[in-house]
Coordinates of C-alpha atoms in Angstrom, one line a residue:
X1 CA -7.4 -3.0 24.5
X2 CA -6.4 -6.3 22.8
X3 CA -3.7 -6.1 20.5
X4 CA -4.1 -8.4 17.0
X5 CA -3.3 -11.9 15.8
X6 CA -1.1 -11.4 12.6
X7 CA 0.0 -14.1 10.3
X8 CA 3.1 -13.4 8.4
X9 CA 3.3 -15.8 5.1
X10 CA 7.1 -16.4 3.5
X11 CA 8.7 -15.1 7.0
X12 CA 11.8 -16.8 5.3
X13 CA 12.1 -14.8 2.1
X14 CA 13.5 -11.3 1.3
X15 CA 10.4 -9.3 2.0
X16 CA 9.3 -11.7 4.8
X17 CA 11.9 -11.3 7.2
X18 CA 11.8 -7.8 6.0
X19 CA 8.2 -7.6 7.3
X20 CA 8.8 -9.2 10.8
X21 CA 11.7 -6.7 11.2
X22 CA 9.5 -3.8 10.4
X23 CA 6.5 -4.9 12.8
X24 CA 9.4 -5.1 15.6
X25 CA 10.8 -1.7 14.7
X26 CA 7.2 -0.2 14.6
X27 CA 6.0 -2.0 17.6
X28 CA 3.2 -2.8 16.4
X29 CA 0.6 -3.7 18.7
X30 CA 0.4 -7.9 18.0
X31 CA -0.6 -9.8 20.8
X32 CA 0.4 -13.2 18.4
X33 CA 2.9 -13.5 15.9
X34 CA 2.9 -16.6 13.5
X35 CA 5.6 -17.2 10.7
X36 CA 4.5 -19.9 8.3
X37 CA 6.5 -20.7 5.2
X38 CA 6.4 -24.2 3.2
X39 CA 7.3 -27.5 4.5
X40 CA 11.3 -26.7 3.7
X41 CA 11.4 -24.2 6.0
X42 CA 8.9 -25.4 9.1
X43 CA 10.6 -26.1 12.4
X44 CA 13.4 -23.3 11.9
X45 CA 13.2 -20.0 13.3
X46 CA 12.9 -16.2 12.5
X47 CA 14.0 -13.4 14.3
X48 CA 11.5 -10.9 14.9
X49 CA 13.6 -7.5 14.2
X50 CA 16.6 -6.5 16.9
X51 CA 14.2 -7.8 19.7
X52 CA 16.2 -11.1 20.5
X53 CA 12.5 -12.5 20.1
X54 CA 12.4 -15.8 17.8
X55 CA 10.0 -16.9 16.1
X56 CA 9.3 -20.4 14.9
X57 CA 8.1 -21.2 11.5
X58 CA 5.0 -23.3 10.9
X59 CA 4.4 -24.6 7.8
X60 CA 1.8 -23.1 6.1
X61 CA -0.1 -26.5 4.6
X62 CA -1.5 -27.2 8.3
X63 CA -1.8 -23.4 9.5
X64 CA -5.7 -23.0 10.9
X65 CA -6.0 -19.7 9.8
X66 CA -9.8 -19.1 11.7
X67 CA -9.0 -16.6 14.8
X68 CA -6.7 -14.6 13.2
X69 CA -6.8 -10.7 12.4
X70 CA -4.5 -10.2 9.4
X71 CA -2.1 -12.1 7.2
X72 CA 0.8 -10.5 5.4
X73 CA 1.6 -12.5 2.9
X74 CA 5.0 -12.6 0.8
X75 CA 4.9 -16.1 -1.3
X76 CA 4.9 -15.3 -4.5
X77 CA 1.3 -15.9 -6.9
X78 CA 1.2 -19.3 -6.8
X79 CA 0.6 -19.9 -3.3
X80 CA -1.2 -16.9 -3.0
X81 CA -3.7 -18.5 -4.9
X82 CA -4.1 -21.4 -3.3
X83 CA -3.8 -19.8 -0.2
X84 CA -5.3 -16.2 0.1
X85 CA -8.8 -17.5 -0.3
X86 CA -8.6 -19.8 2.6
X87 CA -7.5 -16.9 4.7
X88 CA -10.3 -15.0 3.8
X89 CA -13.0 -17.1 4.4
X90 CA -11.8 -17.9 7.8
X91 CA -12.0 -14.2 8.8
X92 CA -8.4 -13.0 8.2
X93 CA -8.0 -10.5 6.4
X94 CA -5.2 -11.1 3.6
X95 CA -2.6 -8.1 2.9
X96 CA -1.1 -9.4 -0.2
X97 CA 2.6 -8.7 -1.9
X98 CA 2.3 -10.9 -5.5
X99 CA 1.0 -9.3 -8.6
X100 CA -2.4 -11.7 -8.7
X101 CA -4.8 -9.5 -6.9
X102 CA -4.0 -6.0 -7.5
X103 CA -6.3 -5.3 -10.3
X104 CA -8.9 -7.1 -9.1
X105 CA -12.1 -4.6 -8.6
X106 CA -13.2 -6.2 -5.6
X107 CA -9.2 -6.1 -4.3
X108 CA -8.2 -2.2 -3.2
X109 CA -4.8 -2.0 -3.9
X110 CA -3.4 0.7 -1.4
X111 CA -0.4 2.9 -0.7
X112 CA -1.2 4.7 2.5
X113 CA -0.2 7.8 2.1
X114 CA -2.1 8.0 -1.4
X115 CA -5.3 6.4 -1.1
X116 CA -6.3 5.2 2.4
X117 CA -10.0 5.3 2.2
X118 CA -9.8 3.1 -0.3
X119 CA -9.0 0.6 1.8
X120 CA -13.2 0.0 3.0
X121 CA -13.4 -2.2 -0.1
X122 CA -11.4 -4.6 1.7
X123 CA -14.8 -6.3 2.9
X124 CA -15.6 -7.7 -0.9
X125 CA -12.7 -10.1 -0.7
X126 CA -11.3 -9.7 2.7
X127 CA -7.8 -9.3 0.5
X128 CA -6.2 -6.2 -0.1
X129 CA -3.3 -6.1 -2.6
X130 CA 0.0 -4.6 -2.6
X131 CA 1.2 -2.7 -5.5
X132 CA 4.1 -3.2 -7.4
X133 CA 7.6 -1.9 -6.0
X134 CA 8.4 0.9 -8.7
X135 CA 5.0 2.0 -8.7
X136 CA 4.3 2.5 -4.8
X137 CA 7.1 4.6 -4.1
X138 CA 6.0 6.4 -7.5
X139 CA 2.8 7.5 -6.3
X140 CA 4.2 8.7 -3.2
X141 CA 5.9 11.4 -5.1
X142 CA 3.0 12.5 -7.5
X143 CA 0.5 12.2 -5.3
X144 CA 1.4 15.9 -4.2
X145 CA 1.9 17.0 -7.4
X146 CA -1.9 15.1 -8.5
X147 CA -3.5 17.1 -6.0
X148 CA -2.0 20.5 -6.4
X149 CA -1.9 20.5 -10.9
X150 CA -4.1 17.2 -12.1
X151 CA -0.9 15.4 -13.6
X152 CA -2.1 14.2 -17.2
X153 CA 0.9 12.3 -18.3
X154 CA 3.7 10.5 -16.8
X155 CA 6.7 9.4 -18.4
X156 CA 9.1 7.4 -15.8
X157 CA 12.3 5.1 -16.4
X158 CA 13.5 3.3 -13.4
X159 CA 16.5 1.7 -12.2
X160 CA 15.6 -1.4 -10.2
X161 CA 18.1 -3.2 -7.9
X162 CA 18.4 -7.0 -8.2
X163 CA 16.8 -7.6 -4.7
X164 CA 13.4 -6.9 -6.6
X165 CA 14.5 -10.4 -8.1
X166 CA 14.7 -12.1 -4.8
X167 CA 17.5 -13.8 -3.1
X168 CA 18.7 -15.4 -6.6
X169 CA 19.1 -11.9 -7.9
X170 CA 21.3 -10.7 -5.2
X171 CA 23.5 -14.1 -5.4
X172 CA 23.3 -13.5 -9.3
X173 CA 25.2 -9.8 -9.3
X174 CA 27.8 -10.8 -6.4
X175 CA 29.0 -14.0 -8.3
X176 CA 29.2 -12.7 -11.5
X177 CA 31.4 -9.4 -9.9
X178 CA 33.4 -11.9 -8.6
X179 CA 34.2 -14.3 -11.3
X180 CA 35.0 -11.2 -13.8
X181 CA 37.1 -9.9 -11.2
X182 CA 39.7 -13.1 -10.9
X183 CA 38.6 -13.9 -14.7
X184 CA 36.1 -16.6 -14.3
X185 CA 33.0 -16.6 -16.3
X186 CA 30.0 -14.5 -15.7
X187 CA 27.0 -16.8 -17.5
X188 CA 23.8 -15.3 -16.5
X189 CA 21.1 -17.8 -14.6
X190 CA 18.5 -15.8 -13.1
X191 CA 18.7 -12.7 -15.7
X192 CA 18.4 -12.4 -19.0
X193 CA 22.0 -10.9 -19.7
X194 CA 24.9 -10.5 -17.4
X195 CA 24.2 -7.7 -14.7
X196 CA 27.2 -7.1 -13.2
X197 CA 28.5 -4.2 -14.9
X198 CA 25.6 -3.6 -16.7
X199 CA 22.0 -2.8 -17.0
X200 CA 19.5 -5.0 -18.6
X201 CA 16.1 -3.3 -20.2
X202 CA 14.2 -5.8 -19.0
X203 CA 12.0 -7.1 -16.2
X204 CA 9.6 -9.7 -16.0
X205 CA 7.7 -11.2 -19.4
X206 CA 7.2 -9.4 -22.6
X207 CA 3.8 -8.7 -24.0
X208 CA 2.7 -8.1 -27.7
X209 CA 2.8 -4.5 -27.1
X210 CA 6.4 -4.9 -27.0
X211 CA 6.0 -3.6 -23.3
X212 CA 7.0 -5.9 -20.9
X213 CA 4.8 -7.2 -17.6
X214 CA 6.8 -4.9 -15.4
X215 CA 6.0 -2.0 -17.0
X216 CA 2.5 -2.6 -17.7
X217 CA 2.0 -3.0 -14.1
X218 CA 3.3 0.2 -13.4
X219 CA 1.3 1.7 -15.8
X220 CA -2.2 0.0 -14.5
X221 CA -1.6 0.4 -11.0
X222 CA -0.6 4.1 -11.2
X223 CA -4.3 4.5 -12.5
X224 CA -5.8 2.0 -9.9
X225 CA -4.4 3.9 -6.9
X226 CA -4.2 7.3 -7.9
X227 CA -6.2 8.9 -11.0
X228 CA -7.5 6.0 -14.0
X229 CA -7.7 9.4 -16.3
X230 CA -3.5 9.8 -15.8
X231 CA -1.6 8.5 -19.0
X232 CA 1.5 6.5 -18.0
X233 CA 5.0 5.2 -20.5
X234 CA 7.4 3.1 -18.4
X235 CA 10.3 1.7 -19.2
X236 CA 11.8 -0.7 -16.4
X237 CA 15.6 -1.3 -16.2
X238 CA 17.5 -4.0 -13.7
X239 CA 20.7 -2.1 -12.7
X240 CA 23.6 -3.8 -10.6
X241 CA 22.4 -2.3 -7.3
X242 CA 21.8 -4.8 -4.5
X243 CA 19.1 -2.5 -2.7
X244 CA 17.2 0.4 -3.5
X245 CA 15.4 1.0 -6.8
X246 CA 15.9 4.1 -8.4
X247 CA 13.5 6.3 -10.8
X248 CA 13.2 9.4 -13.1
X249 CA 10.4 10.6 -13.8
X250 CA 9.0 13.4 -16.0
X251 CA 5.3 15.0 -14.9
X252 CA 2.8 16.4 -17.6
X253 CA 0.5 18.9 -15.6
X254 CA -2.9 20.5 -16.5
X255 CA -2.1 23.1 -13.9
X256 CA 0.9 25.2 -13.5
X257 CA 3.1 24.1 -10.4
X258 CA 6.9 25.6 -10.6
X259 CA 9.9 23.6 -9.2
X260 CA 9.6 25.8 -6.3
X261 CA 5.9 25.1 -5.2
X262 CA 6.5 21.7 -6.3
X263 CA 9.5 21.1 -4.0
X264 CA 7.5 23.1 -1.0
X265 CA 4.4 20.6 -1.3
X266 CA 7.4 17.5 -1.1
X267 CA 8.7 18.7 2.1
X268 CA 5.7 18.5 3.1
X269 CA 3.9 15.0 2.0
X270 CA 4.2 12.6 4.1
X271 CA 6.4 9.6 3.5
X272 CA 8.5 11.6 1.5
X273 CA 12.2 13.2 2.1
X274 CA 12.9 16.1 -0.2
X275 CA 16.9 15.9 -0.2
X276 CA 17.5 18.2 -3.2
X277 CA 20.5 20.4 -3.0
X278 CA 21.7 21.7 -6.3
X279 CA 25.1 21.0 -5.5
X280 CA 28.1 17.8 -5.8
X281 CA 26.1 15.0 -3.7
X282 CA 22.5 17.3 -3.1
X283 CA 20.8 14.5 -3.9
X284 CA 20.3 10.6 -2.9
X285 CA 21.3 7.9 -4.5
X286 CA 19.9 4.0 -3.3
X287 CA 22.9 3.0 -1.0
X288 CA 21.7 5.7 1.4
X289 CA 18.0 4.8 1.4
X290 CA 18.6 1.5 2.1
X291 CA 17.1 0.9 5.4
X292 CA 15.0 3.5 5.8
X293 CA 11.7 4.3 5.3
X294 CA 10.9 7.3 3.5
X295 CA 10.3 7.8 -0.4
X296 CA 13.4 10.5 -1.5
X297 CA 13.2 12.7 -4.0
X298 CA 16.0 14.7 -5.5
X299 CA 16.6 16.9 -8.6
X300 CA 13.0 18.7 -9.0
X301 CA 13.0 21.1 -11.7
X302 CA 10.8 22.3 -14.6
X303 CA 10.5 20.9 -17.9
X304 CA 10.5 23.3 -20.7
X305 CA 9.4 20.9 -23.3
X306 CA 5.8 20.7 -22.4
X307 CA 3.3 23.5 -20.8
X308 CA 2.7 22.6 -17.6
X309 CA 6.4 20.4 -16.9
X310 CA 8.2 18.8 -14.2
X311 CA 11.2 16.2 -13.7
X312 CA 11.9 14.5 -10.8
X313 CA 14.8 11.8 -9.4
X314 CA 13.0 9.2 -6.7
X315 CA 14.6 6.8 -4.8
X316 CA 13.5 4.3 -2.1
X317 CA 14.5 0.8 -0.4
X318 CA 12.2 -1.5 -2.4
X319 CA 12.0 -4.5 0.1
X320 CA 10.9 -1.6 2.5
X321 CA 8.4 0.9 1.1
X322 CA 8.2 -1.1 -2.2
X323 CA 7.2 -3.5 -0.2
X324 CA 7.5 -5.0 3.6
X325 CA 7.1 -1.5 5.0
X326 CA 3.9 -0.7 2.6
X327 CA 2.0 -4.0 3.7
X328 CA 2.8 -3.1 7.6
X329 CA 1.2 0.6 6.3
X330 CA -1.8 -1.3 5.3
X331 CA -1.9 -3.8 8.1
X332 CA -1.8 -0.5 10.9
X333 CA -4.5 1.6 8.5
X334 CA -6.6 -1.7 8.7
X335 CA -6.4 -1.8 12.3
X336 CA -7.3 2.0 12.8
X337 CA -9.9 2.2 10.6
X338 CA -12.0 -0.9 10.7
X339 CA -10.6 -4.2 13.3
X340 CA -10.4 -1.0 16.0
X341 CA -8.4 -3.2 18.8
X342 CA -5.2 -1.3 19.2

């Protein structure tokens, strides 16, 4: 068989290189690879995972998108929209990373492990969105618990690292550590606050609500991917961690599920690693899921505030499942259940 012609869009960024070093890693089956970026970038080149392979990076103004399969695409909203519905219409199907698409209803917005078939609604559009980072690997770990009790409520605070704020937000924490460490001043540029040596209550815009974007997403997405009936509070924090965002989460059930049963259908579900020892260092933390590409969860155990209760510690690389590894997900799903040329 033929393998596919797959586009990957912002091959220079965070999650872009992230996505050409997960296609490597998964050898997955592309017969052509192009990198396309903006003009800034064009000419350089991109390593495609440990392979040795580089890539070189077109730039993605003159990019003839007609013959292609699929495009990942990891540019932010902006281009998106200028850009996604170009792709489309030339026959390549878009796997999108920015916020603009995912509650679209002609857009599926898809974790694999959650809700593949909901991925034949691609055709609408010929886009499929990725979901937020908190919220995918989220999912992951109810999804489960959904099937097994109908959760009814969900009430989850997370702990995001700064890579969720790109590149700036990585430079951001490690100069700031710095100058406070030889004395030097620590002004914030990309946050709102200083972050090193703290954590700010705050990601992305505020709404009127007093909620802000981050956590509404969160909120709407859960719903969109895995039940719109589930009731969802968030409240999103940036903590000084370079990698890795963290969550706790607290499940309202209809059904009863004990910490037991709920830990045996874990071990189980795929894309999940139950690490949950009740013991000094049972559970994981982010600097040990960075890299990898399961969804952890640690600390399972009943809560006796509500009927039917259950709280949970989840952790997992947010440039991988949160979102690089995710979009290759969707981009293999694609390919075995429609484009069929693997």
């Amino acid at each position: 068989m033929m393998g596919y012609r797959i586009v990957v869009a912002g091959g220079t960024g965070n999650v872009g290189r992230e996505v050409l070093n997960i296609l490597a890693e998964r050898e997955f089956p592309a017969d052509e690879i192009a990198v396309l970026a903006s003009s800034r970038s064009a000419g350089e080149q991109a390593d495609y995972g440990e392979t040795g392979r580089k890539l070189k990076i077109q730039n993605i103004e003159h990019f003839d998108p007609t013959g292609w399969d699929m495009a990942i695409f990891a540019i932010g909203s902006d281009a998106t929209k200028l850009y996604a519905p170009k792709f489309a219409a030339a026959g390549c199907v878009v796997i999108d990373n920015s916020s603009l698409y995912r509650m679209d209803p002609d857009v599926p917005l898809i974790v694999p492990e959650v809700n593949p078939e909901a991925i034949d609604g691609y055709t609408a559009k010929n886009i499929i969105a990725n979901p937020n980072c908190s919220t995918a690997q989220m999912v992951v770990a109810l999804k489960p618990i959904h099937d097994a009790a109908k959760i009814t409520r969900v009430v989850v605070a997370t702990y995001q690292s700064v890579s969720g704020a790109g590149k700036a937000g990585m430079d951001e924490l490690f100069e700031q550590s710095r100058n406070i460490f030889v004395g030097d001043s620590a002004e914030p540029n990309k946050f709102t606050k200083q972050i090193a040596f703290n954590v700010i209550p705050h990601i992305d815009s505020f709404l009127d609500d007093g909620s802000t974007k981050e956590e509404w997403k969160m909120v709407v997405e859960t719903k969109k991917i895995l039940d719109p009936k589930i009731k969802v509070i968030a409240t999103c924090v940036r903590v000084p961690v370079f990698v890795g965002h963290s969550e706790a989460i607290t499940i309202e059930m209809e059904g009863e599920l004990s910490a037991t049963d709920a830990q045996a259908l874990l071990r189980e579900a795929p894309g999940i690693m139950l690490v949950d020892k009740r013991e000094d260092g049972g559970y994981v933390t982010p600097i040990e899921c960075v890299g990898e590409y399961a969804t952890y969860v640690s600390r399972v155990r009943e809560d006796p505030t509500v009927e039917n209760g259950l709280a949970l510690w989840c952790v997992s690389d947010n440039l991988r499942k949160g979102a690089a590894l995710n979009a290759v997900q969707i981009a293999e799903l694609l390919g075995r259940r429609h484009l069929k040329k693997d």
